[in-house]
Amino acid sequence: SYVLTQPPSVSVAPGQTASIACGGDNIGTKSVHWYQQRPGQAPVPVVHDDSDRPAGIPERFSGSNSGNTATLTISRVEAGDEADYYCQVWDTSSAHVVFGGGTKLTVL
Amino acid sequence: QEQLVQSGAEVKRPGASVTVSCKAAGYTLTDHYIHWVRQAPGQGLEWMGWINPNTGGTSFEQRFQGRVSMTRDTSISTVYMELTRLTSDDTAVYYCARDVYGDLGNWFDPWGQGTLVTVSS
């Protein structure tokens, strides 16, 4: 089955840029979606189809996808961005959904 | 406002079954696939499967095969997820989530608020 690998944690100072990677075999050929999950809340999409933002998501959130790595980038990080972030793809070979293990973003 | 509203928390004994409901509001249930995702305490998101509310068709993650079923009642815009032969490892928050377009393979929005299922003797 298809596997997505994320770093367990990323730390960044306020105002800086955070990059969260999501690794997978030829992930560049798939559409990658990203979710933000704050404690005690349901996940919320922040980037879909590699680099598009849902309505209401700040332009500070962006994404890219190429080769074996997709990346969620958060510019000008704020304290409110502290959360867990998950990548997700659709595995066409199994017709199933796959989530990455999640990355905890800490704002120092 | 399009939303999914889930049933309340459940406490079950090992070996029992649990059914969680997910009611669609603000849109037509049969226009979108619904997925179920669970999250054990302190752990990541785990996809369980999907249901096509229009046809009733389903597909499940291998590890849940034989223990999970997903059904729908279109008259009340509600889908259900039943998990049988519960163990303590099934203690988790269970979410339903809508596939944003009319087919599969897309992102999920909205998500239900989550239902905590606790399995304890």
CSV table of C-alpha atoms in Angstrom, one decimal:
chain,number,residue,atom,x,y,z
A,1,SER,CA,0.0,0.0,0.0
A,2,TYR,CA,1.0,3.6,-0.6
A,3,VAL,CA,2.9,5.3,2.3
A,4,LEU,CA,3.2,9.0,3.1
A,5,THR,CA,6.0,10.1,5.4
A,6,GLN,CA,6.0,13.3,7.4
A,7,PRO,CA,8.5,14.6,10.0
A,8,PRO,CA,6.9,14.3,13.5
A,9,SER,CA,7.7,17.9,14.4
A,10,VAL,CA,8.7,21.3,13.0
A,11,SER,CA,9.6,24.3,15.0
A,12,VAL,CA,9.7,27.9,13.8
A,13,ALA,CA,9.9,31.4,15.3
A,14,PRO,CA,7.0,33.8,14.8
A,15,GLY,CA,7.3,35.7,11.5
A,16,GLN,CA,9.5,33.1,10.0
A,17,THR,CA,8.6,30.5,7.3
A,18,ALA,CA,7.7,26.9,8.1
A,19,SER,CA,8.1,24.1,5.6
A,20,ILE,CA,6.4,20.7,6.2
A,21,ALA,CA,7.4,17.9,3.9
A,22,CYS,CA,5.3,14.9,2.9
A,23,GLY,CA,7.3,12.1,1.2
A,24,GLY,CA,5.9,9.4,-1.1
A,25,ASP,CA,6.9,7.3,-4.1
A,26,ASN,CA,6.4,9.5,-7.1
A,27,ILE,CA,4.0,11.7,-5.1
A,28,GLY,CA,4.5,14.4,-7.8
A,29,THR,CA,2.1,12.4,-9.9
A,30,LYS,CA,-0.7,12.6,-7.4
A,31,SER,CA,-2.8,15.5,-6.0
A,32,VAL,CA,-1.8,16.3,-2.4
A,33,HIS,CA,-4.1,17.9,0.1
A,34,TRP,CA,-3.2,19.4,3.5
A,35,TYR,CA,-5.2,19.7,6.7
A,36,GLN,CA,-4.7,21.7,9.8
A,37,GLN,CA,-5.9,20.2,13.1
A,38,ARG,CA,-5.9,22.2,16.3
A,39,PRO,CA,-6.3,20.4,19.6
A,40,GLY,CA,-9.8,19.1,20.2
A,41,GLN,CA,-11.0,20.2,16.8
A,42,ALA,CA,-11.8,18.5,13.5
A,43,PRO,CA,-9.3,18.8,10.6
A,44,VAL,CA,-9.6,21.8,8.3
A,45,PRO,CA,-8.3,21.9,4.7
A,46,VAL,CA,-5.7,24.5,4.1
A,47,VAL,CA,-4.3,23.5,0.7
A,48,HIS,CA,-5.8,21.2,-1.9
A,49,ASP,CA,-4.6,19.8,-5.2
A,50,ASP,CA,-1.0,20.5,-4.4
A,51,SER,CA,-1.2,24.3,-4.2
A,52,ASP,CA,-4.8,25.7,-4.2
A,53,ARG,CA,-6.3,27.3,-1.1
A,54,PRO,CA,-9.9,26.8,0.0
A,55,ALA,CA,-11.9,29.9,0.5
A,56,GLY,CA,-11.0,31.7,3.7
A,57,ILE,CA,-7.5,30.3,4.0
A,58,PRO,CA,-4.8,33.1,4.2
A,59,GLU,CA,-2.3,33.5,1.3
A,60,ARG,CA,0.4,32.7,3.8
A,61,PHE,CA,-0.4,29.0,3.3
A,62,SER,CA,1.0,27.6,0.1
A,63,GLY,CA,1.9,24.2,-1.3
A,64,SER,CA,4.1,22.5,-3.9
A,65,ASN,CA,4.6,19.0,-5.2
A,66,SER,CA,7.3,17.4,-7.3
A,67,GLY,CA,9.2,14.2,-7.5
A,68,ASN,CA,9.0,12.3,-4.2
A,69,THR,CA,8.1,15.2,-2.0
A,70,ALA,CA,5.2,17.6,-1.4
A,71,THR,CA,5.6,20.6,0.8
A,72,LEU,CA,3.3,22.8,2.8
A,73,THR,CA,4.8,26.2,3.3
A,74,ILE,CA,3.5,28.7,5.9
A,75,SER,CA,4.9,32.2,5.6
A,76,ARG,CA,5.0,34.8,8.3
A,77,VAL,CA,4.1,32.2,10.9
A,78,GLU,CA,1.7,33.3,13.7
A,79,ALA,CA,1.1,31.7,17.1
A,80,GLY,CA,-2.3,30.7,15.8
A,81,ASP,CA,-0.7,28.4,13.2
A,82,GLU,CA,0.5,26.1,16.0
A,83,ALA,CA,-1.3,22.8,15.2
A,84,ASP,CA,-0.9,19.4,13.6
A,85,TYR,CA,-0.7,19.2,9.9
A,86,TYR,CA,-1.6,16.2,7.7
A,87,CYS,CA,-1.0,15.4,4.1
A,88,GLN,CA,-3.4,13.2,2.2
A,89,VAL,CA,-3.6,11.6,-1.3
A,90,TRP,CA,-5.8,9.3,-3.2
A,91,ASP,CA,-4.1,6.0,-4.1
A,92,THR,CA,-5.5,5.1,-7.5
A,93,SER,CA,-4.1,1.6,-7.4
A,94,SER,CA,-6.2,0.7,-4.3
A,95,ALA,CA,-9.0,3.3,-4.7
A,96,HIS,CA,-8.3,4.2,-1.1
A,97,VAL,CA,-7.3,7.4,0.9
A,98,VAL,CA,-3.9,7.7,2.5
A,99,PHE,CA,-2.9,10.1,5.2
A,100,GLY,CA,0.6,11.0,6.3
A,101,GLY,CA,1.5,10.5,10.0
A,102,GLY,CA,1.1,14.2,10.8
A,103,THR,CA,3.5,16.9,11.8
A,104,LYS,CA,3.2,19.0,14.9
A,105,LEU,CA,4.1,22.6,14.2
A,106,THR,CA,5.4,24.5,17.2
A,107,VAL,CA,5.7,28.3,17.2
A,108,LEU,CA,8.6,29.2,19.4
B,1,GLN,CA,-24.2,26.4,5.6
B,2,GLU,CA,-23.1,22.9,4.5
B,3,GLN,CA,-22.2,20.8,7.5
B,4,LEU,CA,-22.1,17.3,8.9
B,5,VAL,CA,-23.5,16.7,12.4
B,6,GLN,CA,-22.5,13.5,14.2
B,7,SER,CA,-24.1,11.6,17.1
B,8,GLY,CA,-22.8,11.9,20.6
B,9,ALA,CA,-20.1,10.1,22.5
B,10,GLU,CA,-20.4,6.4,23.3
B,11,VAL,CA,-18.9,4.1,25.9
B,12,LYS,CA,-18.8,0.4,25.0
B,13,ARG,CA,-17.6,-2.8,26.5
B,14,PRO,CA,-15.0,-5.0,24.6
B,15,GLY,CA,-16.7,-7.2,22.2
B,16,ALA,CA,-19.7,-4.9,21.6
B,17,SER,CA,-20.6,-2.9,18.5
B,18,VAL,CA,-21.0,0.8,18.0
B,19,THR,CA,-22.9,2.8,15.4
B,20,VAL,CA,-22.1,6.4,14.7
B,21,SER,CA,-24.4,8.6,12.7
B,22,CYS,CA,-23.5,11.5,10.4
B,23,LYS,CA,-26.3,13.9,9.2
B,24,ALA,CA,-25.8,16.1,6.2
B,25,ALA,CA,-27.2,19.6,6.4
B,26,GLY,CA,-27.3,22.4,3.8
B,27,TYR,CA,-26.7,20.1,0.8
B,28,THR,CA,-28.1,17.0,-0.8
B,29,LEU,CA,-26.5,13.9,0.8
B,30,THR,CA,-26.6,11.8,-2.4
B,31,ASP,CA,-24.4,14.3,-4.3
B,32,HIS,CA,-21.2,13.5,-2.5
B,33,TYR,CA,-19.3,10.5,-1.2
B,34,ILE,CA,-18.8,10.3,2.6
B,35,HIS,CA,-15.6,9.1,4.2
B,36,TRP,CA,-15.0,7.9,7.8
B,37,VAL,CA,-11.7,8.7,9.5
B,38,ARG,CA,-10.7,7.9,13.0
B,39,GLN,CA,-8.1,9.2,15.4
B,40,ALA,CA,-6.9,7.4,18.4
B,41,PRO,CA,-5.8,9.5,21.4
B,42,GLY,CA,-2.5,11.3,20.6
B,43,GLN,CA,-2.3,9.6,17.2
B,44,GLY,CA,-2.8,10.6,13.6
B,45,LEU,CA,-5.7,10.3,11.2
B,46,GLU,CA,-6.6,6.9,10.0
B,47,TRP,CA,-8.9,6.4,7.0
B,48,MET,CA,-11.5,3.7,7.4
B,49,GLY,CA,-13.5,3.7,4.2
B,50,TRP,CA,-16.2,5.5,2.1
B,51,ILE,CA,-19.8,5.2,1.2
B,52,ASN,CA,-21.6,6.4,-1.9
B,53,PRO,CA,-24.9,7.7,-0.4
B,54,ASN,CA,-26.5,7.6,-3.8
B,55,THR,CA,-26.0,3.9,-4.5
B,56,GLY,CA,-25.1,2.6,-1.0
B,57,GLY,CA,-21.8,1.3,-2.5
B,58,THR,CA,-18.9,1.0,0.0
B,59,SER,CA,-15.1,0.4,0.2
B,60,PHE,CA,-13.1,-0.2,3.3
B,61,GLU,CA,-9.5,-0.1,4.4
B,62,GLN,CA,-8.2,-3.7,4.5
B,63,ARG,CA,-7.7,-3.7,8.3
B,64,PHE,CA,-11.4,-3.0,9.0
B,65,GLN,CA,-12.8,-5.5,6.5
B,66,GLY,CA,-15.3,-7.8,8.1
B,67,ARG,CA,-15.8,-5.5,11.1
B,68,VAL,CA,-17.1,-2.3,9.6
B,69,SER,CA,-20.2,-1.5,7.7
B,70,MET,CA,-21.5,1.8,6.3
B,71,THR,CA,-25.1,2.5,5.4
B,72,ARG,CA,-27.3,5.4,4.7
B,73,ASP,CA,-30.9,6.6,5.1
B,74,THR,CA,-31.5,9.2,2.4
B,75,SER,CA,-34.9,10.1,3.8
B,76,ILE,CA,-33.2,11.7,6.7
B,77,SER,CA,-29.9,12.6,5.0
B,78,THR,CA,-27.9,10.4,7.3
B,79,VAL,CA,-25.1,7.9,6.9
B,80,TYR,CA,-24.1,5.4,9.6
B,81,MET,CA,-20.8,3.6,10.4
B,82,GLU,CA,-21.0,0.5,12.5
B,83,LEU,CA,-17.9,-1.1,14.0
B,84,THR,CA,-18.2,-4.6,15.6
B,85,ARG,CA,-16.1,-6.7,17.9
B,86,LEU,CA,-14.7,-3.7,19.6
B,87,THR,CA,-11.4,-3.7,21.5
B,88,SER,CA,-9.6,-1.1,23.5
B,89,ASP,CA,-7.6,-0.3,20.3
B,90,ASP,CA,-10.8,1.1,18.8
B,91,THR,CA,-11.0,3.9,21.4
B,92,ALA,CA,-10.8,6.9,19.2
B,93,VAL,CA,-12.6,10.0,17.8
B,94,TYR,CA,-14.5,9.0,14.7
B,95,TYR,CA,-15.1,11.6,12.0
B,96,CYS,CA,-17.2,11.6,8.9
B,97,ALA,CA,-16.0,13.9,6.1
B,98,ARG,CA,-17.4,14.8,2.7
B,99,ASP,CA,-15.6,14.4,-0.6
B,100,VAL,CA,-15.9,17.9,-2.0
B,101,TYR,CA,-16.9,16.8,-5.5
B,102,GLY,CA,-19.3,14.3,-6.9
B,103,ASP,CA,-16.6,11.7,-7.5
B,104,LEU,CA,-13.8,10.2,-5.4
B,105,GLY,CA,-10.2,11.1,-5.1
B,106,ASN,CA,-10.6,14.7,-3.8
B,107,TRP,CA,-10.1,16.6,-0.6
B,108,PHE,CA,-12.5,16.5,2.3
B,109,ASP,CA,-14.7,19.4,3.4
B,110,PRO,CA,-16.6,19.7,5.6
B,111,TRP,CA,-15.8,17.4,8.4
B,112,GLY,CA,-18.2,16.3,11.2
B,113,GLN,CA,-17.4,17.5,14.7
B,114,GLY,CA,-16.2,14.0,15.7
B,115,THR,CA,-17.6,11.3,18.0
B,116,LEU,CA,-15.6,9.9,20.8
B,117,VAL,CA,-16.0,6.2,21.2
B,118,THR,CA,-14.5,4.7,24.4
B,119,VAL,CA,-14.1,1.0,24.7
B,120,SER,CA,-13.6,-0.1,28.3
B,121,SER,CA,-14.5,-2.9,30.6
